[in-house]
Short mmCIF file of C-alpha atoms and ligand atoms in Angstrom, two decimals:
data_model
loop_
_atom_site.label_atom_id
_atom_site.label_comp_id
_atom_site.label_asym_id
_atom_site.label_seq_id
_atom_site.Cartn_x
_atom_site.Cartn_y
_atom_site.Cartn_z
CA MET A 1 -104.13 16.84 -107.01
CA LYS A 2 -107.29 14.12 -107.17
CA LYS A 3 -109.98 15.59 -105.16
CA ILE A 4 -112.95 14.16 -104.01
CA PHE A 5 -116.00 16.28 -102.60
CA LEU A 6 -118.11 14.90 -100.08
CA GLY A 7 -120.87 16.33 -99.09
CA ALA A 8 -124.75 16.10 -98.55
CA PRO A 9 -127.05 16.35 -101.55
CA GLY A 10 -127.84 19.64 -101.78
CA SER A 11 -124.83 20.72 -100.32
CA GLY A 12 -123.99 22.44 -103.66
CA LYS A 13 -120.77 20.64 -103.90
CA GLY A 14 -121.66 19.51 -107.86
CA THR A 15 -121.88 23.43 -108.55
CA CYS A 16 -118.62 24.00 -106.76
CA ALA A 17 -116.80 21.21 -108.23
CA SER A 18 -117.97 22.71 -111.75
CA LYS A 19 -116.81 26.30 -110.42
CA VAL A 20 -113.60 25.13 -109.19
CA SER A 21 -112.72 22.88 -112.19
CA PRO A 22 -111.76 25.05 -114.70
CA ARG A 23 -109.90 27.44 -112.16
CA ARG A 24 -107.30 24.39 -110.89
CA ASN A 25 -107.35 23.37 -114.69
CA ILE A 26 -108.23 20.02 -113.73
CA PRO A 27 -111.70 18.06 -114.78
CA HIS A 28 -114.49 17.93 -112.74
CA ILE A 29 -116.31 14.01 -113.22
CA SER A 30 -119.67 13.35 -111.91
CA THR A 31 -120.72 9.79 -112.01
CA GLY A 32 -124.34 10.75 -113.12
CA ASP A 33 -122.67 12.34 -116.25
CA LEU A 34 -120.33 9.59 -116.71
CA PHE A 35 -123.54 7.70 -116.97
CA ARG A 36 -125.15 9.58 -119.32
CA ASP A 37 -122.04 10.33 -121.97
CA ASN A 38 -121.27 7.02 -121.48
CA ILE A 39 -125.16 5.63 -122.08
CA LYS A 40 -125.54 8.43 -125.09
CA ASN A 41 -122.40 6.63 -126.68
CA GLY A 42 -122.84 3.45 -126.97
CA THR A 43 -119.89 2.64 -125.53
CA GLU A 44 -119.47 -1.39 -124.04
CA ILE A 45 -119.77 -0.11 -120.18
CA GLY A 46 -122.60 1.87 -120.88
CA ASP A 47 -124.45 -0.87 -122.82
CA THR A 48 -123.96 -2.82 -119.50
CA ALA A 49 -124.91 0.07 -117.06
CA LYS A 50 -128.09 0.52 -119.31
CA GLY A 51 -128.82 -3.49 -119.04
CA TYR A 52 -129.22 -2.92 -115.21
CA MET A 53 -131.02 0.18 -115.00
CA GLU A 54 -133.52 -1.13 -117.40
CA ARG A 55 -134.24 -3.90 -115.42
CA GLY A 56 -134.83 -1.74 -112.53
CA GLU A 57 -131.74 -2.82 -110.76
CA LEU A 58 -128.57 -1.13 -109.01
CA VAL A 59 -125.77 -0.19 -111.56
CA PRO A 60 -123.26 -2.81 -109.44
CA ASP A 61 -120.44 -0.78 -108.11
CA GLU A 62 -117.84 -2.89 -109.82
CA VAL A 63 -119.21 -1.63 -113.30
CA VAL A 64 -119.48 2.42 -111.95
CA VAL A 65 -115.22 1.85 -110.87
CA GLU A 66 -114.75 0.37 -114.34
CA MET A 67 -116.74 3.37 -116.10
CA LEU A 68 -114.30 5.90 -113.93
CA LYS A 69 -111.01 4.20 -113.98
CA GLU A 70 -111.37 4.38 -118.11
CA ARG A 71 -112.39 7.95 -117.39
CA ILE A 72 -109.52 9.05 -114.99
CA GLU A 73 -106.69 7.41 -117.49
CA GLU A 74 -107.86 9.80 -120.28
CA GLU A 75 -104.80 12.55 -120.76
CA ASP A 76 -106.72 14.97 -119.49
CA CYS A 77 -106.83 14.07 -115.84
CA GLN A 78 -103.34 13.51 -115.68
CA ALA A 79 -102.90 16.38 -113.68
CA GLY A 80 -105.71 15.60 -111.09
CA PHE A 81 -109.67 15.59 -111.55
CA ILE A 82 -112.42 16.39 -108.70
CA LEU A 83 -114.58 13.50 -108.46
CA ASP A 84 -118.33 14.72 -107.56
CA GLY A 85 -121.13 12.31 -106.55
CA PHE A 86 -118.71 8.81 -105.73
CA PRO A 87 -118.30 6.91 -103.59
CA ARG A 88 -120.41 7.50 -101.84
CA THR A 89 -120.14 4.43 -99.54
CA ILE A 90 -117.28 2.54 -97.72
CA PRO A 91 -117.32 0.14 -99.70
CA GLN A 92 -117.04 2.33 -102.83
CA ALA A 93 -114.24 4.06 -101.55
CA GLU A 94 -112.07 1.17 -100.84
CA MET A 95 -112.50 0.07 -104.52
CA LEU A 96 -111.34 3.44 -105.95
CA ALA A 97 -108.48 3.07 -103.49
CA LYS A 98 -107.34 0.39 -105.39
CA ILE A 99 -106.88 2.14 -108.98
CA THR A 100 -106.21 5.74 -107.47
CA ASP A 101 -104.29 7.12 -104.96
CA ILE A 102 -106.48 10.73 -103.78
CA ASP A 103 -104.81 13.55 -102.68
CA ALA A 104 -107.78 15.28 -100.67
CA ALA A 105 -111.02 14.90 -99.76
CA ILE A 106 -113.18 18.02 -99.48
CA ASN A 107 -116.19 17.68 -97.08
CA ILE A 108 -118.41 20.99 -97.86
CA ASP A 109 -120.93 21.19 -94.66
CA VAL A 110 -123.89 22.77 -94.90
CA PRO A 111 -126.73 22.78 -92.17
CA ASN A 112 -129.56 20.47 -92.95
CA GLU A 113 -131.85 23.65 -92.61
CA VAL A 114 -130.11 24.93 -95.50
CA ILE A 115 -129.98 21.98 -97.40
CA ILE A 116 -133.68 21.77 -97.23
CA GLN A 117 -134.53 25.11 -97.91
CA ARG A 118 -132.06 24.80 -101.24
CA LEU A 119 -133.36 21.36 -102.46
CA SER A 120 -136.79 22.47 -102.70
CA SER A 121 -136.25 25.31 -104.62
CA ARG A 122 -133.62 23.08 -107.16
CA ILE A 123 -135.01 22.44 -110.73
CA THR A 124 -133.00 20.10 -112.76
CA CYS A 125 -132.97 19.49 -116.83
CA LYS A 126 -134.61 16.88 -117.74
CA ASP A 127 -131.93 15.98 -120.58
CA CYS A 128 -128.76 17.45 -119.84
CA GLY A 129 -128.58 17.05 -116.29
CA GLU A 130 -127.66 20.75 -115.29
CA ILE A 131 -129.03 22.03 -112.31
CA PHE A 132 -131.11 25.55 -111.53
CA ASN A 133 -132.23 27.23 -108.61
CA LEU A 134 -135.75 28.90 -108.42
CA ARG A 135 -133.78 31.75 -106.41
CA ASP A 136 -130.79 32.40 -107.39
CA MET A 137 -130.07 30.42 -110.32
CA ARG A 138 -132.80 30.45 -112.59
CA PRO A 139 -132.78 29.84 -116.34
CA LYS A 140 -132.46 32.19 -118.76
CA GLU A 141 -136.05 31.50 -120.06
CA GLU A 142 -138.53 30.09 -117.99
CA GLY A 143 -138.44 26.43 -117.78
CA ILE A 144 -136.08 25.87 -120.53
CA CYS A 145 -132.50 24.88 -119.98
CA ASP A 146 -129.93 27.53 -120.87
CA LYS A 147 -127.60 24.78 -122.23
CA CYS A 148 -129.66 22.68 -124.38
CA GLN A 149 -133.21 23.72 -124.39
CA GLY A 150 -134.59 20.72 -122.56
CA GLU A 151 -137.21 21.11 -120.09
CA ILE A 152 -136.81 21.63 -116.81
CA ILE A 153 -138.32 19.92 -114.06
CA ARG A 154 -138.26 19.03 -110.50
CA ARG A 155 -137.18 15.99 -109.95
CA PRO A 156 -138.86 13.72 -107.24
CA ASP A 157 -135.84 13.27 -105.26
CA ASP A 158 -136.51 17.20 -104.34
CA GLU A 159 -139.55 17.36 -103.32
CA PRO A 160 -139.64 18.54 -99.55
CA GLU A 161 -141.17 15.15 -98.36
CA VAL A 162 -137.67 12.98 -100.00
CA ILE A 163 -135.29 15.18 -98.76
CA GLN A 164 -135.33 14.24 -95.36
CA ASN A 165 -134.99 10.33 -96.29
CA ARG A 166 -132.31 11.55 -99.05
CA LEU A 167 -130.30 13.45 -95.44
CA LYS A 168 -131.10 10.61 -93.55
CA THR A 169 -129.51 7.78 -95.61
CA TYR A 170 -126.70 9.88 -96.30
CA GLU A 171 -126.36 9.90 -93.39
CA GLU A 172 -125.89 6.77 -92.37
CA LYS A 173 -123.97 5.74 -95.28
CA THR A 174 -121.75 8.40 -96.84
CA ALA A 175 -120.89 10.74 -93.61
CA PRO A 176 -118.83 7.49 -92.50
CA LEU A 177 -116.59 8.53 -95.55
CA ILE A 178 -115.81 11.96 -93.58
CA LYS A 179 -113.85 9.50 -90.92
CA PHE A 180 -112.23 7.27 -93.31
CA TYR A 181 -110.49 10.27 -95.21
CA GLU A 182 -109.74 11.77 -91.91
CA ASP A 183 -108.03 8.43 -90.98
CA ARG A 184 -105.63 8.52 -93.99
CA GLY A 185 -104.85 12.68 -93.06
CA ILE A 186 -106.48 13.85 -96.34
CA LEU A 187 -109.69 15.48 -95.03
CA LYS A 188 -110.27 18.87 -95.32
CA HIS A 189 -113.39 20.59 -94.22
CA VAL A 190 -115.33 23.94 -95.96
CA SER A 191 -118.25 25.15 -93.12
CA CYS A 192 -120.98 27.23 -95.10
CA ASP A 193 -122.35 28.43 -91.42
CA GLN A 194 -125.53 30.38 -93.47
CA GLU A 195 -126.68 30.14 -96.96
CA GLN A 196 -124.18 31.42 -99.39
CA PRO A 197 -124.13 32.28 -102.78
CA PRO A 198 -122.13 29.55 -104.56
CA GLU A 199 -119.61 31.67 -106.04
CA GLU A 200 -118.81 32.50 -102.32
CA MET A 201 -118.77 28.55 -101.41
CA ALA A 202 -116.20 27.72 -104.30
CA GLN A 203 -113.89 30.95 -103.38
CA ALA A 204 -114.01 29.26 -99.99
CA VAL A 205 -113.11 25.69 -101.00
CA LEU A 206 -110.54 26.98 -103.85
CA ALA A 207 -108.82 28.49 -100.57
CA THR A 208 -108.92 25.20 -98.66
CA ILE A 209 -107.33 23.41 -101.06
CA GLU A 210 -104.59 26.30 -102.08
CA GLU A 211 -103.90 25.93 -98.29
CA PHE A 212 -103.83 21.97 -98.37
CA SER A 213 -101.33 21.89 -101.65
CA LYS A 214 -99.00 24.45 -100.22
CA SER A 215 -98.55 22.39 -96.61
CA LEU A 216 -98.30 19.34 -98.50
CA GLN A 217 -95.01 20.83 -100.98
CA GLU A 218 -93.98 22.14 -98.18
CA GLU A 219 -94.26 18.29 -96.13
CA VAL A 220 -92.57 17.29 -99.50
CA SER A 221 -89.51 19.96 -99.16
CA GLY A 222 -89.20 19.31 -95.67
CA VAL A 223 -88.51 15.39 -95.94
CA LEU A 224 -86.07 16.26 -98.80
CA GLY A 225 -84.53 18.65 -96.36
CA LEU A 226 -84.26 16.49 -93.87
CA SER A 227 -81.93 14.00 -96.13
CA ASP A 228 -79.77 16.96 -97.22
CA ASN A 229 -78.74 17.37 -93.73
CA GLU A 230 -77.69 13.86 -93.58
ZN1 ZN B 301 -130.55 21.05 -120.47
#
């Protein structure tokens, strides 16, 4: 199943995706990781992206989509994947629709006040991008990444005064995607009304996915049943 995880910054969609991915046995593709990997490995598309970044320009959607296209054509994506961090806008969603058919869009719905609380306690590895939390996901060793031993910092993005702006941008640019996927009949909401541990959120997302894939199968067998009766 090809899935998109939608949700405001700090909704926990990245953490959810990384917990759901091994249990559904499909890769978790984060555009942030894709960028880092392509640049690190010096791929052609990575060099192109790096050029824009070094000039302080936004990497054009076409470049991001090309990077994604290469990734989802790989063998491990044939049974599906989870896309996290893309699309963020309607034009990006339209470009994505041209390279692959998404089966489900999971919207992780978390109230703003919970997000603000959560983001202001979030810390990130400077080197590999791994995310920790000062409250419930502290690194084993203070200030040092469990995964790569890199330095852990609070990203400028996660400073409380910047969070409000990020949420506002999300409302304007990304929230319309909810309607986009709703119109296509593939949107599923997972509501988290209060602060929930990541494991509980992941369980809720898994249950929603299982229910949805069951209903899809029933739909398919219903269609087959009809044609049998003709
Ligand atoms: Zn790290």
